[in-house]
mmCIF file of C-alpha atoms in Angstrom:
data_model
loop_
_atom_site.group_PDB
_atom_site.id
_atom_site.type_symbol
_atom_site.label_atom_id
_atom_site.label_comp_id
_atom_site.label_asym_id
_atom_site.label_seq_id
_atom_site.Cartn_x
_atom_site.Cartn_y
_atom_site.Cartn_z
ATOM 1 C CA UNK A 1 -126.328 25.918 36.311
ATOM 2 C CA UNK A 2 -124.835 22.420 36.436
ATOM 3 C CA UNK A 3 -127.015 19.713 37.931
ATOM 4 C CA UNK A 4 -125.411 16.729 39.653
ATOM 5 C CA UNK A 5 -127.957 14.449 37.973
ATOM 6 C CA UNK A 6 -126.959 15.714 34.549
ATOM 7 C CA UNK A 7 -125.256 12.834 32.702
ATOM 8 C CA UNK A 8 -123.369 15.282 30.484
ATOM 9 C CA UNK A 9 -121.915 17.505 33.220
ATOM 10 C CA UNK A 10 -118.662 15.634 33.548
ATOM 11 C CA UNK A 11 -118.321 14.740 29.868
ATOM 12 C CA UNK A 12 -115.658 16.666 27.983
ATOM 13 C CA UNK A 13 -117.099 19.568 26.034
ATOM 14 C CA UNK A 14 -114.749 19.012 23.134
ATOM 15 C CA UNK A 15 -113.546 15.778 21.608
ATOM 16 C CA UNK A 16 -111.583 16.125 18.357
ATOM 17 C CA UNK A 17 -113.399 14.614 15.418
ATOM 18 C CA UNK A 18 -111.049 13.477 12.670
ATOM 19 C CA UNK A 19 -111.764 12.543 9.069
ATOM 20 C CA UNK A 20 -112.560 8.895 8.473
ATOM 21 C CA UNK A 21 -109.612 6.499 8.626
ATOM 22 C CA UNK A 22 -109.317 2.695 8.499
ATOM 23 C CA UNK A 23 -111.106 1.209 11.487
ATOM 24 C CA UNK A 24 -112.807 4.494 12.367
ATOM 25 C CA UNK A 25 -116.558 4.656 13.099
ATOM 26 C CA UNK A 26 -118.621 4.767 9.942
ATOM 27 C CA UNK A 27 -121.085 7.394 11.229
ATOM 28 C CA UNK A 28 -120.564 10.537 13.300
ATOM 29 C CA UNK A 29 -123.338 12.204 15.264
ATOM 30 C CA UNK A 30 -123.338 15.624 16.907
ATOM 31 C CA UNK A 31 -125.631 16.156 19.899
ATOM 32 C CA UNK A 32 -126.113 19.746 21.056
ATOM 33 C CA UNK A 33 -126.594 19.959 24.813
ATOM 34 C CA UNK A 34 -128.072 22.652 27.026
ATOM 35 C CA UNK A 35 -130.311 21.931 30.006
ATOM 36 C CA UNK A 36 -131.256 24.203 32.869
ATOM 37 C CA UNK A 37 -133.070 21.819 35.212
ATOM 38 C CA UNK A 38 -131.446 18.575 34.049
ATOM 39 C CA UNK A 39 -134.695 17.238 32.534
ATOM 40 C CA UNK A 40 -133.573 17.744 28.951
ATOM 41 C CA UNK A 41 -130.227 16.151 29.802
ATOM 42 C CA UNK A 42 -132.051 13.030 30.962
ATOM 43 C CA UNK A 43 -134.024 12.911 27.706
ATOM 44 C CA UNK A 44 -130.893 13.464 25.622
ATOM 45 C CA UNK A 45 -129.044 10.720 27.475
ATOM 46 C CA UNK A 46 -131.792 8.177 26.751
ATOM 47 C CA UNK A 47 -131.568 8.990 23.040
ATOM 48 C CA UNK A 48 -127.769 9.119 23.062
ATOM 49 C CA UNK A 49 -127.175 5.851 24.928
ATOM 50 C CA UNK A 50 -127.808 3.431 21.995
ATOM 51 C CA UNK A 51 -125.630 5.583 19.731
ATOM 52 C CA UNK A 52 -122.804 5.814 22.257
ATOM 53 C CA UNK A 53 -122.876 2.039 22.789
ATOM 54 C CA UNK A 54 -122.497 1.276 19.066
ATOM 55 C CA UNK A 55 -118.844 0.952 17.979
ATOM 56 C CA UNK A 56 -119.771 1.977 14.439
ATOM 57 C CA UNK A 57 -121.067 5.373 15.628
ATOM 58 C CA UNK A 58 -119.031 8.203 17.096
ATOM 59 C CA UNK A 59 -121.086 10.553 19.255
ATOM 60 C CA UNK A 60 -119.882 14.051 20.090
ATOM 61 C CA UNK A 61 -121.745 16.048 22.738
ATOM 62 C CA UNK A 62 -121.302 19.799 22.413
ATOM 63 C CA UNK A 63 -122.369 21.546 25.622
ATOM 64 C CA UNK A 64 -123.488 25.150 25.214
ATOM 65 C CA UNK A 65 -122.220 27.492 27.933
ATOM 66 C CA UNK A 66 -123.657 31.025 27.997
ATOM 67 C CA UNK A 67 -121.081 33.624 29.041
ATOM 68 C CA UNK A 68 -123.649 34.864 31.581
ATOM 69 C CA UNK A 69 -125.241 31.708 33.018
ATOM 70 C CA UNK A 70 -129.012 31.372 33.338
ATOM 71 C CA UNK A 71 -129.624 30.327 36.946
ATOM 72 C CA UNK A 72 -131.758 27.492 38.235
ATOM 73 C CA UNK A 73 -133.900 28.086 40.178
ATOM 74 C CA UNK A 74 -134.562 31.328 38.365
ATOM 75 C CA UNK A 75 -135.099 34.539 40.393
ATOM 76 C CA UNK A 76 -138.478 35.997 39.426
ATOM 77 C CA UNK A 77 -137.369 39.135 37.576
ATOM 78 C CA UNK A 78 -134.393 37.376 35.942
ATOM 79 C CA UNK A 79 -136.897 34.845 34.597
ATOM 80 C CA UNK A 80 -139.115 37.582 33.160
ATOM 81 C CA UNK A 81 -136.103 39.501 31.910
ATOM 82 C CA UNK A 82 -135.298 36.668 29.492
ATOM 83 C CA UNK A 83 -138.554 36.961 27.561
ATOM 84 C CA UNK A 84 -137.878 40.027 25.354
ATOM 85 C CA UNK A 85 -134.707 38.510 23.899
ATOM 86 C CA UNK A 86 -136.337 35.069 23.648
ATOM 87 C CA UNK A 87 -139.297 36.470 21.709
ATOM 88 C CA UNK A 88 -137.026 38.435 19.370
ATOM 89 C CA UNK A 89 -134.432 35.642 18.970
ATOM 90 C CA UNK A 90 -131.596 37.875 20.195
ATOM 91 C CA UNK A 91 -128.715 35.486 20.959
ATOM 92 C CA UNK A 92 -126.645 35.804 24.136
ATOM 93 C CA UNK A 93 -122.860 35.377 23.869
ATOM 94 C CA UNK A 94 -121.636 31.800 24.257
ATOM 95 C CA UNK A 95 -118.332 30.553 25.614
ATOM 96 C CA UNK A 96 -116.118 29.304 22.755
ATOM 97 C CA UNK A 97 -117.441 26.127 21.165
ATOM 98 C CA UNK A 98 -115.268 23.026 21.164
ATOM 99 C CA UNK A 99 -115.598 22.550 17.399
ATOM 100 C CA UNK A 100 -114.415 24.528 14.394
ATOM 101 C CA UNK A 101 -117.342 23.825 12.065
ATOM 102 C CA UNK A 102 -115.296 21.698 9.654
ATOM 103 C CA UNK A 103 -115.976 18.368 11.408
ATOM 104 C CA UNK A 104 -117.688 15.726 9.223
ATOM 105 C CA UNK A 105 -120.920 14.866 11.034
ATOM 106 C CA UNK A 106 -123.561 12.674 9.425
ATOM 107 C CA UNK A 107 -126.433 13.705 11.730
ATOM 108 C CA UNK A 108 -127.175 16.456 14.245
ATOM 109 C CA UNK A 109 -129.479 15.913 17.229
ATOM 110 C CA UNK A 110 -130.738 19.198 18.643
ATOM 111 C CA UNK A 111 -132.736 18.983 21.902
ATOM 112 C CA UNK A 112 -134.143 22.239 23.194
ATOM 113 C CA UNK A 113 -136.387 23.788 25.810
ATOM 114 C CA UNK A 114 -139.136 26.263 24.966
ATOM 115 C CA UNK A 115 -138.677 29.689 26.544
ATOM 116 C CA UNK A 116 -141.583 32.089 26.098
ATOM 117 C CA UNK A 117 -142.854 30.244 22.986
ATOM 118 C CA UNK A 118 -139.397 30.315 21.374
ATOM 119 C CA UNK A 119 -136.305 28.088 21.470
ATOM 120 C CA UNK A 120 -134.191 28.641 24.590
ATOM 121 C CA UNK A 121 -131.700 31.471 24.212
ATOM 122 C CA UNK A 122 -128.537 29.297 24.386
ATOM 123 C CA UNK A 123 -129.882 27.158 21.531
ATOM 124 C CA UNK A 124 -130.835 30.268 19.553
ATOM 125 C CA UNK A 125 -127.267 31.485 20.108
ATOM 126 C CA UNK A 126 -125.878 28.232 18.658
ATOM 127 C CA UNK A 127 -128.144 28.450 15.614
ATOM 128 C CA UNK A 128 -126.912 31.992 14.920
ATOM 129 C CA UNK A 129 -123.266 31.371 15.833
ATOM 130 C CA UNK A 130 -120.875 31.270 12.839
ATOM 131 C CA UNK A 131 -119.498 27.898 13.949
ATOM 132 C CA UNK A 132 -122.975 26.553 14.666
ATOM 133 C CA UNK A 133 -124.214 27.624 11.248
ATOM 134 C CA UNK A 134 -121.199 26.006 9.624
ATOM 135 C CA UNK A 135 -121.821 22.748 11.501
ATOM 136 C CA UNK A 136 -125.481 22.724 10.495
ATOM 137 C CA UNK A 137 -125.056 23.613 6.832
ATOM 138 C CA UNK A 138 -126.222 20.717 4.671
ATOM 139 C CA UNK A 139 -126.731 18.427 7.680
ATOM 140 C CA UNK A 140 -129.846 16.399 8.533
ATOM 141 C CA UNK A 141 -131.197 17.536 11.906
ATOM 142 C CA UNK A 142 -133.426 15.854 14.474
ATOM 143 C CA UNK A 143 -135.011 18.301 16.924
ATOM 144 C CA UNK A 144 -136.169 17.125 20.359
ATOM 145 C CA UNK A 145 -138.485 19.362 22.398
ATOM 146 C CA UNK A 146 -139.237 19.036 26.107
ATOM 147 C CA UNK A 147 -141.743 21.624 27.291
ATOM 148 C CA UNK A 148 -144.889 22.422 29.252
ATOM 149 C CA UNK A 149 -147.302 21.985 26.346
ATOM 150 C CA UNK A 150 -147.029 24.903 23.920
ATOM 151 C CA UNK A 151 -144.314 24.351 21.330
ATOM 152 C CA UNK A 152 -145.749 25.053 17.875
ATOM 153 C CA UNK A 153 -144.487 28.643 17.650
ATOM 154 C CA UNK A 154 -141.065 27.641 18.936
ATOM 155 C CA UNK A 155 -140.743 24.922 16.323
ATOM 156 C CA UNK A 156 -141.752 27.305 13.538
ATOM 157 C CA UNK A 157 -138.943 29.629 14.661
ATOM 158 C CA UNK A 158 -136.588 26.663 14.889
ATOM 159 C CA UNK A 159 -137.470 25.600 11.331
ATOM 160 C CA UNK A 160 -136.762 29.090 10.043
ATOM 161 C CA UNK A 161 -133.361 29.288 11.772
ATOM 162 C CA UNK A 162 -132.378 25.805 10.563
ATOM 163 C CA UNK A 163 -133.376 26.692 7.007
ATOM 164 C CA UNK A 164 -131.407 29.926 7.243
ATOM 165 C CA UNK A 165 -128.346 27.893 8.275
ATOM 166 C CA UNK A 166 -128.858 25.506 5.355
ATOM 167 C CA UNK A 167 -129.791 22.510 7.521
ATOM 168 C CA UNK A 168 -132.401 19.846 6.717
ATOM 169 C CA UNK A 169 -134.998 19.124 9.406
ATOM 170 C CA UNK A 170 -135.810 15.438 8.999
ATOM 171 C CA UNK A 171 -137.437 14.621 12.352
ATOM 172 C CA UNK A 172 -139.017 16.238 15.380
ATOM 173 C CA UNK A 173 -139.696 14.627 18.759
ATOM 174 C CA UNK A 174 -142.004 16.423 21.168
ATOM 175 C CA UNK A 175 -142.360 15.585 24.856
ATOM 176 C CA UNK A 176 -144.863 17.577 26.883
ATOM 177 C CA UNK A 177 -145.850 17.788 30.538
ATOM 178 C CA UNK A 178 -148.718 15.294 31.005
ATOM 179 C CA UNK A 179 -150.482 17.500 33.562
ATOM 180 C CA UNK A 180 -153.730 19.399 32.830
ATOM 181 C CA UNK A 181 -153.165 22.635 30.924
ATOM 182 C CA UNK A 182 -154.408 24.963 33.647
ATOM 183 C CA UNK A 183 -152.462 23.117 36.364
ATOM 184 C CA UNK A 184 -149.210 23.454 34.428
ATOM 185 C CA UNK A 185 -149.616 27.245 34.421
ATOM 186 C CA UNK A 186 -148.880 26.937 38.150
ATOM 187 C CA UNK A 187 -146.644 23.883 38.485
ATOM 188 C CA UNK A 188 -144.145 24.797 35.750
ATOM 189 C CA UNK A 189 -143.360 28.367 36.941
ATOM 190 C CA UNK A 190 -143.173 27.068 40.526
ATOM 191 C CA UNK A 191 -140.592 24.483 39.440
ATOM 192 C CA UNK A 192 -138.470 26.980 37.530
ATOM 193 C CA UNK A 193 -138.634 29.677 40.201
ATOM 194 C CA UNK A 194 -138.244 27.491 43.305
ATOM 195 C CA UNK A 195 -136.672 24.250 42.085
ATOM 196 C CA UNK A 196 -139.645 22.314 43.549
ATOM 197 C CA UNK A 197 -140.884 19.751 41.055
ATOM 198 C CA UNK A 198 -143.142 17.673 43.319
ATOM 199 C CA UNK A 199 -146.889 18.176 43.158
ATOM 200 C CA UNK A 200 -148.802 19.996 45.889
ATOM 201 C CA UNK A 201 -152.433 20.644 46.895
ATOM 202 C CA UNK A 202 -153.589 17.860 44.619
ATOM 203 C CA UNK A 203 -151.674 19.156 41.607
ATOM 204 C CA UNK A 204 -149.379 16.842 39.616
ATOM 205 C CA UNK A 205 -145.584 16.924 39.544
ATOM 206 C CA UNK A 206 -144.144 19.444 37.127
ATOM 207 C CA UNK A 207 -142.360 18.318 33.981
ATOM 208 C CA UNK A 208 -142.084 14.985 32.242
ATOM 209 C CA UNK A 209 -142.620 11.788 34.172
ATOM 210 C CA UNK A 210 -140.029 9.025 34.452
ATOM 211 C CA UNK A 211 -141.852 6.759 31.995
ATOM 212 C CA UNK A 212 -141.875 9.429 29.273
ATOM 213 C CA UNK A 213 -138.149 9.996 29.703
ATOM 214 C CA UNK A 214 -137.297 6.293 29.767
ATOM 215 C CA UNK A 215 -139.338 5.610 26.621
ATOM 216 C CA UNK A 216 -137.358 8.150 24.583
ATOM 217 C CA UNK A 217 -134.698 5.452 24.245
ATOM 218 C CA UNK A 218 -136.748 4.160 21.299
ATOM 219 C CA UNK A 219 -135.677 7.169 19.266
ATOM 220 C CA UNK A 220 -132.000 6.450 19.859
ATOM 221 C CA UNK A 221 -132.479 2.835 18.812
ATOM 222 C CA UNK A 222 -134.311 3.881 15.647
ATOM 223 C CA UNK A 223 -131.654 6.477 14.788
ATOM 224 C CA UNK A 224 -128.940 3.862 15.280
ATOM 225 C CA UNK A 225 -130.619 1.504 12.817
ATOM 226 C CA UNK A 226 -131.289 4.306 10.340
ATOM 227 C CA UNK A 227 -127.644 5.393 10.424
ATOM 228 C CA UNK A 228 -126.507 1.836 9.701
ATOM 229 C CA UNK A 229 -128.821 1.799 6.693
ATOM 230 C CA UNK A 230 -127.683 5.242 5.494
ATOM 231 C CA UNK A 231 -131.222 6.591 5.730
ATOM 232 C CA UNK A 232 -130.059 9.943 7.107
ATOM 233 C CA UNK A 233 -128.890 10.762 3.580
ATOM 234 C CA UNK A 234 -132.482 10.713 2.363
ATOM 235 C CA UNK A 235 -135.283 13.194 3.021
ATOM 236 C CA UNK A 236 -136.463 11.456 6.211
ATOM 237 C CA UNK A 237 -138.209 11.029 8.497
ATOM 238 C CA UNK A 238 -136.265 8.379 10.424
ATOM 239 C CA UNK A 239 -138.603 8.294 13.432
ATOM 240 C CA UNK A 240 -141.958 7.764 11.734
ATOM 241 C CA UNK A 241 -144.323 5.310 13.402
ATOM 242 C CA UNK A 242 -142.846 5.880 16.877
ATOM 243 C CA UNK A 243 -145.315 8.402 18.283
ATOM 244 C CA UNK A 244 -142.713 11.123 17.979
ATOM 245 C CA UNK A 245 -144.895 14.215 17.870
ATOM 246 C CA UNK A 246 -148.547 14.604 18.790
ATOM 247 C CA UNK A 247 -150.236 17.980 18.380
ATOM 248 C CA UNK A 248 -153.152 19.361 20.400
ATOM 249 C CA UNK A 249 -154.538 21.856 17.857
ATOM 250 C CA UNK A 250 -156.827 23.443 20.468
ATOM 251 C CA UNK A 251 -153.805 25.281 21.907
ATOM 252 C CA UNK A 252 -152.842 26.816 18.560
ATOM 253 C CA UNK A 253 -154.944 29.956 18.985
ATOM 254 C CA UNK A 254 -153.691 30.618 22.517
ATOM 255 C CA UNK A 255 -150.145 30.205 21.226
ATOM 256 C CA UNK A 256 -150.665 32.724 18.443
ATOM 257 C CA UNK A 257 -152.010 35.266 20.918
ATOM 258 C CA UNK A 258 -149.174 34.618 23.352
ATOM 259 C CA UNK A 259 -146.545 34.902 20.625
ATOM 260 C CA UNK A 260 -147.890 38.273 19.484
ATOM 261 C CA UNK A 261 -148.001 39.468 23.075
ATOM 262 C CA UNK A 262 -144.411 38.435 23.786
ATOM 263 C CA UNK A 263 -143.212 40.061 20.574
ATOM 264 C CA UNK A 264 -144.977 43.413 21.070
ATOM 265 C CA UNK A 265 -144.200 43.737 24.773
ATOM 266 C CA UNK A 266 -140.687 42.419 24.223
ATOM 267 C CA UNK A 267 -140.047 45.160 21.692
ATOM 268 C CA UNK A 268 -141.289 47.774 24.159
ATOM 269 C CA UNK A 269 -139.208 46.432 27.041
ATOM 270 C CA UNK A 270 -136.064 46.245 24.914
ATOM 271 C CA UNK A 271 -136.375 49.994 24.333
ATOM 272 C CA UNK A 272 -135.600 50.385 28.064
ATOM 273 C CA UNK A 273 -132.193 48.739 27.582
ATOM 274 C CA UNK A 274 -130.569 45.332 27.480
ATOM 275 C CA UNK A 275 -130.983 42.393 29.879
ATOM 276 C CA UNK A 276 -130.471 43.265 33.530
ATOM 277 C CA UNK A 277 -131.221 46.983 33.170
ATOM 278 C CA UNK A 278 -133.153 48.423 36.122
ATOM 279 C CA UNK A 279 -135.359 50.426 33.750
ATOM 280 C CA UNK A 280 -136.903 47.153 32.588
ATOM 281 C CA UNK A 281 -138.268 46.195 36.016
ATOM 282 C CA UNK A 282 -141.375 48.455 36.073
ATOM 283 C CA UNK A 283 -142.298 47.396 32.534
ATOM 284 C CA UNK A 284 -141.828 43.733 33.416
ATOM 285 C CA UNK A 285 -144.045 44.169 36.483
ATOM 286 C CA UNK A 286 -146.811 45.685 34.345
ATOM 287 C CA UNK A 287 -146.424 42.934 31.783
ATOM 288 C CA UNK A 288 -146.666 40.097 34.295
ATOM 289 C CA UNK A 289 -149.991 41.530 35.533
ATOM 290 C CA UNK A 290 -151.171 41.691 31.918
ATOM 291 C CA UNK A 291 -149.952 38.134 31.272
ATOM 292 C CA UNK A 292 -151.723 36.659 34.296
ATOM 293 C CA UNK A 293 -154.950 38.355 33.190
ATOM 294 C CA UNK A 294 -154.451 36.953 29.689
ATOM 295 C CA UNK A 295 -153.905 33.425 30.999
ATOM 296 C CA UNK A 296 -156.867 33.310 33.378
ATOM 297 C CA UNK A 297 -159.262 34.848 30.850
ATOM 298 C CA UNK A 298 -158.210 34.134 27.288
ATOM 299 C CA UNK A 299 -157.039 30.520 27.536
ATOM 300 C CA UNK A 300 -160.203 29.155 29.228
ATOM 301 C CA UNK A 301 -162.377 31.310 26.935
ATOM 302 C CA UNK A 302 -160.533 30.065 23.846
ATOM 303 C CA UNK A 303 -160.912 26.426 24.891
ATOM 304 C CA UNK A 304 -164.609 26.934 25.707
ATOM 305 C CA UNK A 305 -165.363 28.622 22.380
ATOM 306 C CA UNK A 306 -163.521 25.907 20.489
ATOM 307 C CA UNK A 307 -165.506 23.239 22.355
ATOM 308 C CA UNK A 308 -168.747 24.872 21.205
ATOM 309 C CA UNK A 309 -167.567 25.322 17.628
ATOM 310 C CA UNK A 310 -165.639 22.063 17.322
ATOM 311 C CA UNK A 311 -168.048 20.405 14.856
ATOM 312 C CA UNK A 312 -167.519 23.352 12.490
ATOM 313 C CA UNK A 313 -163.793 23.755 13.189
ATOM 314 C CA UNK A 314 -162.870 20.083 12.974
ATOM 315 C CA UNK A 315 -161.495 20.195 9.379
ATOM 316 C CA UNK A 316 -159.373 23.252 10.201
ATOM 317 C CA UNK A 317 -158.099 21.746 13.471
ATOM 318 C CA UNK A 318 -157.227 18.561 11.588
ATOM 319 C CA UNK A 319 -155.191 20.586 9.077
ATOM 320 C CA UNK A 320 -153.340 22.321 11.923
ATOM 321 C CA UNK A 321 -152.620 18.983 13.598
ATOM 322 C CA UNK A 322 -151.381 17.352 10.396
ATOM 323 C CA UNK A 323 -149.172 20.345 9.528
ATOM 324 C CA UNK A 324 -147.411 20.569 12.864
ATOM 325 C CA UNK A 325 -146.979 16.827 13.374
ATOM 326 C CA UNK A 326 -144.686 16.743 10.341
ATOM 327 C CA UNK A 327 -142.135 15.425 9.654
ATOM 328 C CA UNK A 328 -142.174 12.533 12.145
ATOM 329 C CA UNK A 329 -145.886 12.264 12.925
ATOM 330 C CA UNK A 330 -147.863 10.687 15.743
ATOM 331 C CA UNK A 331 -148.409 7.212 14.253
ATOM 332 C CA UNK A 332 -147.269 4.328 16.461
ATOM 333 C CA UNK A 333 -147.124 1.290 14.172
ATOM 334 C CA UNK A 334 -143.349 0.802 14.633
ATOM 335 C CA UNK A 335 -143.375 0.899 18.437
ATOM 336 C CA UNK A 336 -143.176 -2.919 18.829
ATOM 337 C CA UNK A 337 -139.811 -2.811 17.027
ATOM 338 C CA UNK A 338 -138.218 -0.518 19.600
ATOM 339 C CA UNK A 339 -140.060 -0.963 22.881
ATOM 340 C CA UNK A 340 -140.265 -3.925 25.214
#
């Protein structure tokens, strides 16, 4: 659903991109856009602004429009009804894209939300769309994640889909809700289901804070400089040293359990028919009771056990952190170059 605060709402969905000609921009960047609440739009705009302002860079924003829109706020059962297809990466139909796939882009920026520990369905649809696959083939890609706090499984699925399309993942930026883990189990669903982002009863606001969003401009500035230097043609990363992606390995085990749960239950629920089928409702009701039990029991237990075993698990947790922080990493030594 369009959001009046979305800086991309009134931008044209399609701007013809022509082969290079005398006086034309030297670099062309494609930014894929889909945002339900407007938060990801705000992040994307901060990254896009330095690129848009540079006369040597042509930025094209391709807005993804599902044929059946995903509402915001989300009605409760419509929200749950999206999880089987999300978990199984079943793409919804998209309105026609504004590109043919033959346009000569030098870099693709791909922001996405995490839905049920997977990339959002509109983004999955783009990655599996014939035109999307053609646009991504052979291109360097920068992914940008804005989520509650669990994103490792989603990024693994994203990597697999990008590789299947022949794209090169050279950077990943991750922005997570700064609230306590247990609090976000309440604040995030409340925001999505009611549209109320403000904190209540001593709980923090849902989502990213204004400072996090504003600071993402550093990535746009770094990408601008890298494009001028032709660094996107190399293996990357372009955003190293900017605190792009920090992993909390303690959540890895909860994520693995949640991913298995979504996959198994999603398969069962899909046997009752496609999205919107009434036969799904009883199964979804049973699953939400199971999920709440899982959250209130398994997550605290997992964190407690890991706290007790941390001295023994530290090498393994370090390996998990180092693996998932690639390619951009969490180092911050280049921040003075791009932040005031």
